[in-house]
CSV table of C-alpha atoms in Angstrom, one decimal:
chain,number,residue,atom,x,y,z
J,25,UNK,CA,-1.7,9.5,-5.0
J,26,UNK,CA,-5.2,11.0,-5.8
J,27,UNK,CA,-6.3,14.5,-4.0
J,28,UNK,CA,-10.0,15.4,-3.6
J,29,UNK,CA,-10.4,19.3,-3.0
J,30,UNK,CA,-14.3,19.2,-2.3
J,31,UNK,CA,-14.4,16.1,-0.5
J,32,UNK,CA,-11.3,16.8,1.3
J,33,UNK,CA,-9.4,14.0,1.2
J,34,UNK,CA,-6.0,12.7,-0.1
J,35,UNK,CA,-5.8,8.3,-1.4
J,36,UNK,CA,-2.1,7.1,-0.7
J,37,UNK,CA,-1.3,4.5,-3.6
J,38,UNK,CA,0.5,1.7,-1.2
J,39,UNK,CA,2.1,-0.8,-3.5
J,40,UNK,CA,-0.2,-3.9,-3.8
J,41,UNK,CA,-2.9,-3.3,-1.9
J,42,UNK,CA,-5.5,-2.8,-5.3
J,43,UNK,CA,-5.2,0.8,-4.6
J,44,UNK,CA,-4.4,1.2,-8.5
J,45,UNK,CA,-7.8,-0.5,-9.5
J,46,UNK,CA,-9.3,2.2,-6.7
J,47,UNK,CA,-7.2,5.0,-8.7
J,48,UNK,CA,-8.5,4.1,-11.8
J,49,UNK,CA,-12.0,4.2,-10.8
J,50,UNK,CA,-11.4,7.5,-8.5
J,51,UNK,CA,-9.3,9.3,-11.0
J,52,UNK,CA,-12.4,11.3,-12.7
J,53,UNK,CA,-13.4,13.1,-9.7
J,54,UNK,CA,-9.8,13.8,-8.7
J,55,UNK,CA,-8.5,17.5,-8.1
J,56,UNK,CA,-4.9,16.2,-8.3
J,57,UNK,CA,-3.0,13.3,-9.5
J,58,UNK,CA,0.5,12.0,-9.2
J,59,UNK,CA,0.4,9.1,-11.8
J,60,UNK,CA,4.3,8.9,-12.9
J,61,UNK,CA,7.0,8.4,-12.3
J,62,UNK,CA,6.4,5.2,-9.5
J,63,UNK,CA,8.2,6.7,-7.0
J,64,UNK,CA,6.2,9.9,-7.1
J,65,UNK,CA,2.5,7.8,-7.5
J,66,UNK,CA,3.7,5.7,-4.4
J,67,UNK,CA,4.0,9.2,-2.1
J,68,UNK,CA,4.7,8.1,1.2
J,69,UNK,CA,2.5,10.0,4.5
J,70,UNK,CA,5.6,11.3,5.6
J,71,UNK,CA,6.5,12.7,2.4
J,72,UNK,CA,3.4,14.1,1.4
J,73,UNK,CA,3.3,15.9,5.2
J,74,UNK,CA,6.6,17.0,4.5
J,75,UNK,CA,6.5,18.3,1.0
J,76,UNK,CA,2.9,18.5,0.0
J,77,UNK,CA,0.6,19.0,2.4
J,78,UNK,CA,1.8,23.3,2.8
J,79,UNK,CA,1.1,23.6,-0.5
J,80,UNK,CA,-2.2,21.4,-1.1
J,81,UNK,CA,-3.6,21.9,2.1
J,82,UNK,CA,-3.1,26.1,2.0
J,83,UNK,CA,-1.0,25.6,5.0
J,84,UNK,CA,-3.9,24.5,6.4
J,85,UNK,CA,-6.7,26.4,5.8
J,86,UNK,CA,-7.9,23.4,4.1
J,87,UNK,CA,-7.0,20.5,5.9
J,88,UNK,CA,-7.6,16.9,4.6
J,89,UNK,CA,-8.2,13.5,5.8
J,90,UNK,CA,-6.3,10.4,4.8
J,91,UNK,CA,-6.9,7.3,3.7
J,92,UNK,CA,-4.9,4.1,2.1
J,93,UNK,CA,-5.2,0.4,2.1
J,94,UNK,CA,-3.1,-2.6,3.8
J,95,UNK,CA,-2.5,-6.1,3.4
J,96,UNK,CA,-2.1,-8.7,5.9
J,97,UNK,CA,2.1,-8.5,5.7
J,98,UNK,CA,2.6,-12.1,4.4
J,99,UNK,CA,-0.2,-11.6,1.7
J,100,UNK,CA,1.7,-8.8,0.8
J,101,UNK,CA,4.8,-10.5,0.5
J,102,UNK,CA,3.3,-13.4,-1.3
J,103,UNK,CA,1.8,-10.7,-4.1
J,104,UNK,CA,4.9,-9.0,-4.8
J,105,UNK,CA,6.8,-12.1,-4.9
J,106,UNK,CA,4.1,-13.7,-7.8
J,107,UNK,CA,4.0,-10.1,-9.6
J,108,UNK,CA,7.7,-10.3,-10.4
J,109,UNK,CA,7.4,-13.8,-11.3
J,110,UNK,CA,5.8,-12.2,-14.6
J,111,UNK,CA,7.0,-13.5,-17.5
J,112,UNK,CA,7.5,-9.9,-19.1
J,113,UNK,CA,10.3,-10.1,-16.2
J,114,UNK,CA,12.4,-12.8,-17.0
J,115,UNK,CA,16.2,-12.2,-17.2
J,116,UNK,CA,15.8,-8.8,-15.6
J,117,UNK,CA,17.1,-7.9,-12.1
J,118,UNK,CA,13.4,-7.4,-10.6
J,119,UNK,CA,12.8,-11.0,-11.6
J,120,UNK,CA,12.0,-13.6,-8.9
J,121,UNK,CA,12.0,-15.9,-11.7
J,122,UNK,CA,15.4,-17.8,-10.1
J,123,UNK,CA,14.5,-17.3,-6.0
J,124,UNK,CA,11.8,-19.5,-4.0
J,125,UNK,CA,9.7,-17.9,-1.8
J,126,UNK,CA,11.6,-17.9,0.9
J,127,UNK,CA,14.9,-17.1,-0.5
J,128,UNK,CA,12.7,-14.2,-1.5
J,129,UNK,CA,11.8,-12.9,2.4
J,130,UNK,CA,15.2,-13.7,3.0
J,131,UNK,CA,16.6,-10.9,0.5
J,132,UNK,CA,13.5,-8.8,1.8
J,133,UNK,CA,14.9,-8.9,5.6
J,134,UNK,CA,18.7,-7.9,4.9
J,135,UNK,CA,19.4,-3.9,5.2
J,136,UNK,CA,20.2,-3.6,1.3
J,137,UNK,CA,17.5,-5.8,-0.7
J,138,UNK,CA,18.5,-7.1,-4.0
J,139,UNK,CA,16.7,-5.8,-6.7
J,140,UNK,CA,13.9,-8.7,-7.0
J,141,UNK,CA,13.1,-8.0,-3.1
J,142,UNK,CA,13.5,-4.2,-2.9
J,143,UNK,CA,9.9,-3.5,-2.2
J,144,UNK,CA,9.7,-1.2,0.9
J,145,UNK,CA,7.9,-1.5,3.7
J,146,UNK,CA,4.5,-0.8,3.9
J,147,UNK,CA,4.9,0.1,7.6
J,148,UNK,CA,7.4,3.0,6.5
J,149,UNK,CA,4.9,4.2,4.2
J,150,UNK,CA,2.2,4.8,6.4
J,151,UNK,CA,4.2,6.1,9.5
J,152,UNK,CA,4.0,9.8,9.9
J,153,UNK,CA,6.3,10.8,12.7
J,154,UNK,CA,6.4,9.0,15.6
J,155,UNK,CA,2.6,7.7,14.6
J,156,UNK,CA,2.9,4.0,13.1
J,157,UNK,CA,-0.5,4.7,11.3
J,158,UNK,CA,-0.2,8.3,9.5
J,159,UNK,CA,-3.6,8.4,7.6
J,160,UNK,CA,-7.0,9.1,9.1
J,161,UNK,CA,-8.6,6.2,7.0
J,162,UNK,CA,-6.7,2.8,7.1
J,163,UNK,CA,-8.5,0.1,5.2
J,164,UNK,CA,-7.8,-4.2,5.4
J,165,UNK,CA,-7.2,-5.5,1.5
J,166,UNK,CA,-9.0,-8.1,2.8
J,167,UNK,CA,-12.0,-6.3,3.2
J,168,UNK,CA,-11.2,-3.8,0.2
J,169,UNK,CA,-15.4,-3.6,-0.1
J,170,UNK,CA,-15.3,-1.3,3.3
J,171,UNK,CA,-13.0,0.9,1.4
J,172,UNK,CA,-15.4,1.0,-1.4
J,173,UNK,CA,-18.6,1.8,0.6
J,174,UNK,CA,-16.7,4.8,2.2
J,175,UNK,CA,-15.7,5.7,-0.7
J,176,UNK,CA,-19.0,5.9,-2.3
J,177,UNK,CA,-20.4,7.2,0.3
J,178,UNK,CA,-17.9,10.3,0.5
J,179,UNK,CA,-18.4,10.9,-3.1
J,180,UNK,CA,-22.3,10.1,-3.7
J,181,UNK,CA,-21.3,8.1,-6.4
J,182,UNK,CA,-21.2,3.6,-7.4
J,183,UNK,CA,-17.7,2.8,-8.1
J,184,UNK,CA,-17.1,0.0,-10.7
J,185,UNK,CA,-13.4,-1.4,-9.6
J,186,UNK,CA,-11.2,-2.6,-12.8
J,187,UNK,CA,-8.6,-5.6,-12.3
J,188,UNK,CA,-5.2,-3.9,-12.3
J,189,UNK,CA,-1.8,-5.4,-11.8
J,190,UNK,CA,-2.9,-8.6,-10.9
J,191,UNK,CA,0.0,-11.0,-9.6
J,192,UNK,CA,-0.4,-14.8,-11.1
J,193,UNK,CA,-1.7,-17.5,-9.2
J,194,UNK,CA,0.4,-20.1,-7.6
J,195,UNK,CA,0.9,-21.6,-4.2
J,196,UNK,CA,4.1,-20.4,-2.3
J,197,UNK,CA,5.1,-21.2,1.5
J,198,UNK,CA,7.0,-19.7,4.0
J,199,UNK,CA,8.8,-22.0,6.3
J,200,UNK,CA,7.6,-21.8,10.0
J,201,UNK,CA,11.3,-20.8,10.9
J,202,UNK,CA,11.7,-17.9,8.5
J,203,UNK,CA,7.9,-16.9,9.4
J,204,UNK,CA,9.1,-16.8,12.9
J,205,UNK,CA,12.7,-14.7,11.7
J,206,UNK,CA,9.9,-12.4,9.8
J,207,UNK,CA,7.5,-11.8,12.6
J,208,UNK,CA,10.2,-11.0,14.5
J,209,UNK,CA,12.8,-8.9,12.3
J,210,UNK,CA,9.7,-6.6,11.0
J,211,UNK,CA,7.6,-6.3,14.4
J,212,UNK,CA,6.1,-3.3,12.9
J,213,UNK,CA,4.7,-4.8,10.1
J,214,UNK,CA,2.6,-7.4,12.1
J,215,UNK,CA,2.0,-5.1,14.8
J,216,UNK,CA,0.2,-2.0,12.4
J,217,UNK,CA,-1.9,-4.9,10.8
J,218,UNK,CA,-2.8,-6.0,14.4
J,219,UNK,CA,-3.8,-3.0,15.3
J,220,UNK,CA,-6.1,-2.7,12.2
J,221,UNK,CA,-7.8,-6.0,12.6
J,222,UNK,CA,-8.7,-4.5,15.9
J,223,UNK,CA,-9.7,-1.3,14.4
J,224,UNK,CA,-11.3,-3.5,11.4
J,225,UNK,CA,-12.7,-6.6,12.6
């Protein structure tokens, strides 16, 4: 999570959505970092509202606006799935060295994820309150150039993106049937992108 005090504005770090390669390039003009550990960089909406925002926001007197990235919910699967096929992985618990892709979102779906599949949600993470989009700026991964131009627009500055934590390329599927059990089981996942393709075309 990145803080800007003069351009008011907080970046949330969701998990896969190349918001590290927008840290990266953001992180000289930041007021405030939280880098380490992971579950601190990957501050929720709901917790920063509940735990930071009083102190960063001066109990608002200085009020900021939000903004984070999402990925089309089976992309996003597909990514984490391929980034913990690494081979630095192998052997460990987070390795979906031994799963298919499917017996991947299977794990994903159950109340108490294996290792390999405990991920999170990105729904979760940008739901603030009874408000299934928390931030003021919610960008599509797929159009991660939008996000750029308001970036560079709020800060008056080109931003040169680095490639960070790139997941390796292969083909995976997802049966129609456990698409289906997804869409389904994690209606708030398809239904927040939905909403931002509208928002987004």
């Amino acid at each position: 999570m990145l803080l800007f005090w003069k351009q008011k504005l907080v970046l949330f770090a969701v998990p896969k959505t190349g918001t590290t390669a927008l840290e990266a390039a953001l992180l000289p003009h930041a007021s405030a970092a939280i880098l380490d550990p992971p579950g601190m960089k990957h501050v929720s909406v709901s917790r920063y509202r509940n735990m930071l925002a009083g102190f960063f926001e001066q109990r608002g007197r200085h009020e900021m606006e939000t903004m984070a990235v999402m990925r089309e919910p089976v992309s996003w699967l597909d990514s984490w799935y391929r980034y913990r096929r690494r081979p630095q992985l192998a052997g460990k618990d987070n390795s979906t060295g031994g799963v298919d892709f499917d017996g991947f979102v299977t794990a994903w779906l159950t109340d108490n994820p294996p290792a390999f599949a405990n991920i999170g949600s990105q729904a979760r993470f940008l739901r603030d309150g009874d408000a299934a989009c928390g931030v003021t700026h919610l960008f599509r991964y797929d159009r991660l150039d939008d996000a750029v131009d308001f970036l560079e627009t709020r800060f008056g500055a080109d931003l040169a993106l680095p490639r960070r934590n790139v997941s390796p390329e292969m083909a995976v599927n997802l049966s129609p049937k456990l698409e289906k059990r997804l869409r389904s089981e994690r209606s708030a996942e398809f239904d927040l992108w939905a909403w931002l393709t509208e928002q987004r075309p």
